[in-house]
PDB file of C-alpha atoms in Angstrom:
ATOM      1  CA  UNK A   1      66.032 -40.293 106.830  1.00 69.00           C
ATOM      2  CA  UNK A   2      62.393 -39.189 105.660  1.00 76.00           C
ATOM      3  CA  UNK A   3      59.250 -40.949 107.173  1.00 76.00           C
ATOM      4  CA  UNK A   4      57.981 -42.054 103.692  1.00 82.00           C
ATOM      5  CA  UNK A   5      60.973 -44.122 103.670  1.00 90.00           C
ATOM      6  CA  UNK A   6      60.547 -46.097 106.617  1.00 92.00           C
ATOM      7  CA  UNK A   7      57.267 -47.643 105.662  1.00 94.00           C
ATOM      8  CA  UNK A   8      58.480 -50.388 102.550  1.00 96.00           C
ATOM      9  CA  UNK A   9      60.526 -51.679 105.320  1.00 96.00           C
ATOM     10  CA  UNK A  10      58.173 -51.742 107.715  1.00 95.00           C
ATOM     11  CA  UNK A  11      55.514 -53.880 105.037  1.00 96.00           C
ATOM     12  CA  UNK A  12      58.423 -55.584 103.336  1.00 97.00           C
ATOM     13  CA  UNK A  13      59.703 -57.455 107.063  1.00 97.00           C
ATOM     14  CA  UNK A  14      56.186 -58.117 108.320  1.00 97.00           C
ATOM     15  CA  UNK A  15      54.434 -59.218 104.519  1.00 97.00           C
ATOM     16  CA  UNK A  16      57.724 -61.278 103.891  1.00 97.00           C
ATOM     17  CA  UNK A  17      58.014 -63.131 107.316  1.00 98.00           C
ATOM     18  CA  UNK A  18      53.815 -64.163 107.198  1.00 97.00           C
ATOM     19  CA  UNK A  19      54.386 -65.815 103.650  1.00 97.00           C
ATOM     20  CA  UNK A  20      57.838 -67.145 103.777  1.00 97.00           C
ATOM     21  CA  UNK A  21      58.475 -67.819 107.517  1.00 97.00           C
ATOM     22  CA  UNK A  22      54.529 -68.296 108.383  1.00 96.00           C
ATOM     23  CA  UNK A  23      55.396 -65.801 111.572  1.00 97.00           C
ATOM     24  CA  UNK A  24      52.966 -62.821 112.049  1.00 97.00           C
ATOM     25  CA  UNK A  25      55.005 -60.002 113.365  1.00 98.00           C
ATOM     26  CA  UNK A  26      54.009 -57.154 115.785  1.00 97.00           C
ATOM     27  CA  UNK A  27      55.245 -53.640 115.344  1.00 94.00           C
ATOM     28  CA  UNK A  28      57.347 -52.231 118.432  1.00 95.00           C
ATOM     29  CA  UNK A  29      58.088 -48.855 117.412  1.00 94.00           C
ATOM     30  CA  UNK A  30      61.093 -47.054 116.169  1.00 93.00           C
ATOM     31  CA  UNK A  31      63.812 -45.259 117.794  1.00 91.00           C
ATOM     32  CA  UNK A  32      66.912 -43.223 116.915  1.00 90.00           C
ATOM     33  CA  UNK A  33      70.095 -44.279 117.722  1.00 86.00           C
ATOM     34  CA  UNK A  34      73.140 -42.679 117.767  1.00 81.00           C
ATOM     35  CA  UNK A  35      76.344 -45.352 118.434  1.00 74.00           C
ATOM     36  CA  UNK A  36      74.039 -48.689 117.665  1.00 65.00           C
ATOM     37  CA  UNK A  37      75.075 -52.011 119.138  1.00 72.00           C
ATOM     38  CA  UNK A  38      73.942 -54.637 117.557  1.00 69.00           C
ATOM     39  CA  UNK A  39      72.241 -56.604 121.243  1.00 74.00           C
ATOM     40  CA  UNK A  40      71.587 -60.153 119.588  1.00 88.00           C
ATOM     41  CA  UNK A  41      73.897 -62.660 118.221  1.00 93.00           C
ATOM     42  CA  UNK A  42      73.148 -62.693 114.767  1.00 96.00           C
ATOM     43  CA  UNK A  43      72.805 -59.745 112.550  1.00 95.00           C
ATOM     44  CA  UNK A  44      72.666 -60.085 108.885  1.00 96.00           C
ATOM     45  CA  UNK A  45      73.368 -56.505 107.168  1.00 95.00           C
ATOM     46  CA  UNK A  46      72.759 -55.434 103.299  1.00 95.00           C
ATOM     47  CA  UNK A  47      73.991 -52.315 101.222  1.00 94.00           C
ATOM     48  CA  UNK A  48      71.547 -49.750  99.842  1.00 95.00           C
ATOM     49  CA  UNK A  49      72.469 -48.318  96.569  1.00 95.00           C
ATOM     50  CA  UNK A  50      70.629 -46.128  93.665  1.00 96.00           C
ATOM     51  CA  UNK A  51      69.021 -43.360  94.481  1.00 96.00           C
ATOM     52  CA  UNK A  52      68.763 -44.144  98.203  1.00 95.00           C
ATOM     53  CA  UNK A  53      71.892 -45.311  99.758  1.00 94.00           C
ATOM     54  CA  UNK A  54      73.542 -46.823 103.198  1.00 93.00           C
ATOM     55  CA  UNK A  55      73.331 -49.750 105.171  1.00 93.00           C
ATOM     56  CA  UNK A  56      70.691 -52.108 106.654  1.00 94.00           C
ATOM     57  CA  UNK A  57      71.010 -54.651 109.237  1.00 94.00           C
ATOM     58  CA  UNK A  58      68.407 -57.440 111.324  1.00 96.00           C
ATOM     59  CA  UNK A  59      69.149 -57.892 114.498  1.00 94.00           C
ATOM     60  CA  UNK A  60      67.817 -61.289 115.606  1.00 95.00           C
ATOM     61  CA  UNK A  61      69.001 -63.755 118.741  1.00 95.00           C
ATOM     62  CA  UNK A  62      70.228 -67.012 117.853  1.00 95.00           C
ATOM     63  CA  UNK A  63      66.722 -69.415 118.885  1.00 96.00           C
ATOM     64  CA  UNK A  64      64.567 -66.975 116.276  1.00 97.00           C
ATOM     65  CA  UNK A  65      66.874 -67.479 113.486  1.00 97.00           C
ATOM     66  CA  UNK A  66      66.683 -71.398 114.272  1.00 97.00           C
ATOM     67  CA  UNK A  67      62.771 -70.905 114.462  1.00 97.00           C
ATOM     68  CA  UNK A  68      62.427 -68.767 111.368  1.00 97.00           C
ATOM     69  CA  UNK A  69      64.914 -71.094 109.306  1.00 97.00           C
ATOM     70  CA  UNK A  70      62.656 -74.029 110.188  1.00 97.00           C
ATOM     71  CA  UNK A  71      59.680 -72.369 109.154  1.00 97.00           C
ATOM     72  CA  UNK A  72      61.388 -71.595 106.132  1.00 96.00           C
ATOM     73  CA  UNK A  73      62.437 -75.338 105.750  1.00 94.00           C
ATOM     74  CA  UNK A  74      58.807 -77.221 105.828  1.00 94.00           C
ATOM     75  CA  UNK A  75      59.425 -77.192 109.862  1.00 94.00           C
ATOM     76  CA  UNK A  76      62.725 -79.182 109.803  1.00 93.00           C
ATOM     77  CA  UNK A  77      64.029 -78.841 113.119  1.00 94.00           C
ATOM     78  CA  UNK A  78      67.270 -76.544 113.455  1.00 95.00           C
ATOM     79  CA  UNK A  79      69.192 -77.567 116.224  1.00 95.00           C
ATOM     80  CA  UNK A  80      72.124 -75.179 115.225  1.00 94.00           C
ATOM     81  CA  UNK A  81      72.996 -72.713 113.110  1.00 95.00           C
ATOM     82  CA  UNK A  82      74.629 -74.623 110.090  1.00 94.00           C
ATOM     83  CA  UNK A  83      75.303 -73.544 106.548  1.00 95.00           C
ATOM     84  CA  UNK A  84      71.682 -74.198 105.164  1.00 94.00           C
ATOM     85  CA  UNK A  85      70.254 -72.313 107.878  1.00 94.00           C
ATOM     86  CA  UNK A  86      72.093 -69.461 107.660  1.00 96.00           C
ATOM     87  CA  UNK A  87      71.043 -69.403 104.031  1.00 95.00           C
ATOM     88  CA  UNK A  88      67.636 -69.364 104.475  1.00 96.00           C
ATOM     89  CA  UNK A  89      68.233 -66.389 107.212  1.00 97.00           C
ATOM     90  CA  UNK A  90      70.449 -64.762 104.008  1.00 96.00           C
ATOM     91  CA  UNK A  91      67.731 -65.512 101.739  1.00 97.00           C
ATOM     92  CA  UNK A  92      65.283 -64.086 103.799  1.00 97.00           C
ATOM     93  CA  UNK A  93      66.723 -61.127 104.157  1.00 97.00           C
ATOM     94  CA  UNK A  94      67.044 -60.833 100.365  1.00 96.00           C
ATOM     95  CA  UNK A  95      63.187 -61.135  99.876  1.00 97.00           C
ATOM     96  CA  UNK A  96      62.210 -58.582 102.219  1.00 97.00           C
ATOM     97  CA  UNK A  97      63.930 -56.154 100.473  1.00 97.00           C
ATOM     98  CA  UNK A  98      63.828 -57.850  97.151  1.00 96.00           C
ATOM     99  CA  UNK A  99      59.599 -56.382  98.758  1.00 97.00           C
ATOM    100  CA  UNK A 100      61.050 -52.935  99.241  1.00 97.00           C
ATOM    101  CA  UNK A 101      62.925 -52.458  96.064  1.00 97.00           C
ATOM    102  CA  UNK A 102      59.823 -52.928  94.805  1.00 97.00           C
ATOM    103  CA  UNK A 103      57.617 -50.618  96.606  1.00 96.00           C
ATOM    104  CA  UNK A 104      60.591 -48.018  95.800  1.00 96.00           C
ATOM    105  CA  UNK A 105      60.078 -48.473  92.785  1.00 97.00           C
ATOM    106  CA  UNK A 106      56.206 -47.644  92.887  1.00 95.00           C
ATOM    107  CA  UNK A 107      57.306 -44.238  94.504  1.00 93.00           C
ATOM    108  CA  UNK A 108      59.980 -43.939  91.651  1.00 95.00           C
ATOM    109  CA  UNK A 109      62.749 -44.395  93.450  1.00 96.00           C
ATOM    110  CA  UNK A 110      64.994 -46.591  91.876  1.00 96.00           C
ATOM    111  CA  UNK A 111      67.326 -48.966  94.468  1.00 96.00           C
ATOM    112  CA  UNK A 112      68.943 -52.046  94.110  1.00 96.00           C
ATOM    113  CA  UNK A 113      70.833 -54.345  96.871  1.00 96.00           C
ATOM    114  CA  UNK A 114      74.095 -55.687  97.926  1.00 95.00           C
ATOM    115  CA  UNK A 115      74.530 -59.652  98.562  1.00 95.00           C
ATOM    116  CA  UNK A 116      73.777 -60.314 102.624  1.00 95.00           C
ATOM    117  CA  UNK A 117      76.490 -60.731 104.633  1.00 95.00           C
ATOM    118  CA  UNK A 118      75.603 -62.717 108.051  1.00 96.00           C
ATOM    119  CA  UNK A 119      77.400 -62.435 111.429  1.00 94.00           C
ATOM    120  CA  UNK A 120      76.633 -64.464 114.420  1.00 94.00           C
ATOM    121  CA  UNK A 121      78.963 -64.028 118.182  1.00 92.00           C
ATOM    122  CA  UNK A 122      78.366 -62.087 121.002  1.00 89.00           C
ATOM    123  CA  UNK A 123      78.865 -58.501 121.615  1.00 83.00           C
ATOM    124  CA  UNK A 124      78.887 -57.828 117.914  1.00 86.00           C
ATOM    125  CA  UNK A 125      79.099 -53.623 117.051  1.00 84.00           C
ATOM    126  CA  UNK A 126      77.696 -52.081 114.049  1.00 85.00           C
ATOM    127  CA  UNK A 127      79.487 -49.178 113.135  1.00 82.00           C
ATOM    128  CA  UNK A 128      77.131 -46.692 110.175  1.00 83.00           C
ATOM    129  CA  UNK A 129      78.589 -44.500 107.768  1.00 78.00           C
ATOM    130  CA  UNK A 130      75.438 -42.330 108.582  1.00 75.00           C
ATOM    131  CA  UNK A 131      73.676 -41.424 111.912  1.00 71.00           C
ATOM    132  CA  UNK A 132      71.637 -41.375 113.768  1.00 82.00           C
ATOM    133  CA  UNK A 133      70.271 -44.540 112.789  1.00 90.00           C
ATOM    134  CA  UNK A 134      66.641 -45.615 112.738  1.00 92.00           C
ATOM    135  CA  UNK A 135      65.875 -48.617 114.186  1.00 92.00           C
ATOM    136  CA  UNK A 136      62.518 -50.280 113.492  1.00 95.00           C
ATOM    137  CA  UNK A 137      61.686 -53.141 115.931  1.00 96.00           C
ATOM    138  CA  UNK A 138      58.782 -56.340 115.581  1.00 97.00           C
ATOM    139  CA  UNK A 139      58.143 -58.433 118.108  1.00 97.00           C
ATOM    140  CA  UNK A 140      57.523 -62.293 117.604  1.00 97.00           C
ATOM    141  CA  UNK A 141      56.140 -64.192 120.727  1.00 95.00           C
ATOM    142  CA  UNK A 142      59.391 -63.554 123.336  1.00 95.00           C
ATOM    143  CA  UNK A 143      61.344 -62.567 120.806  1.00 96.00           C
ATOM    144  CA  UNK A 144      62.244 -58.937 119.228  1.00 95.00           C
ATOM    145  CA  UNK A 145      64.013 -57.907 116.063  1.00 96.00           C
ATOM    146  CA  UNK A 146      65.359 -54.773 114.975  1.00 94.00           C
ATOM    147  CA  UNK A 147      65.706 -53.400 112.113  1.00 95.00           C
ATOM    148  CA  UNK A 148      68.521 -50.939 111.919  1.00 93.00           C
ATOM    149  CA  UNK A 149      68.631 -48.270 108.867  1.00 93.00           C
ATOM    150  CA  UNK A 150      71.050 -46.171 108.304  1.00 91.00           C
ATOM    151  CA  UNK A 151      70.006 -44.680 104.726  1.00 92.00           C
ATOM    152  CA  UNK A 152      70.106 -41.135 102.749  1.00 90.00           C
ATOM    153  CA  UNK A 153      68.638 -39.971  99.264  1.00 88.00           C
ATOM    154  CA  UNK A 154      71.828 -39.567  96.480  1.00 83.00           C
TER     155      UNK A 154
END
């Protein structure tokens, strides 16, 4: 995966979660990984096709994705993970890289998306057609989120 294509994610997450969630993000870093696991109970992964390709997922624990879905929700508590909160996690998702499409596009690079698909358990494994994996990771408060990618040009 080439640097130049790490950045749109990396302004997509953090632009998307100050204006939709109200949530400033910090950047962690980025590592490789080789056999990832997803380590938090609810990962919500999305296809990459077009002219880049693969598989991204967000690794979040459980008490973020009730905090960012209230955000999301005019600060409606979220006591659980129900239907309408996992939608707004879903939807999320969708924005940010409804963002990176985008800024693909500017570097003409045409993408598009698959629909999100949400898991939530423990001890959930992500398997990627394509490794290693990057994995970008934000902090929020106690909280961390990765951001696996597992992506290649066509």
């Amino acid at each position: 995966m080439k640097s130049e294509h790490i950045n749109p994610f990396l302004v997509g997450v953090k632009n998307i979660f100050q204006d939709v969630a109200q949530m400033s993000l910090a950047s962690n870093g980025i590592s490789v990984k080789t056999s990832p696991t997803a380590s938090k109970n609810v990962v919500v992964m999305l296809g990459l096709t077009g002219d880049l390709r693969g598989t991204i997922a967000m690794n979040l624990d459980e008490e973020l994705t009730k905090k960012i879905a209230s955000n999301m929700m005019g600060g409606m508590p979220v006591l659980e993970l129900d239907e309408l909160s996992k939608s707004a996690i879903s939807e999320l998702c969708n924005m940010i890289m409804g963002t990176v499409c985008t800024l693909f596009a500017e570097q003409q690079l045409s993408v598009d998306i698959t629909p999100p698909s949400l898991m939530t358990g423990q001890n959930i494994h992500l398997s990627f057609t394509q490794t290693p994996v990057m994995s970008v990771k934000f902090g929020y408060e106690e909280h961390e989120i990765d951001l696996d990618l597992s992506i290649v040009e066509k």
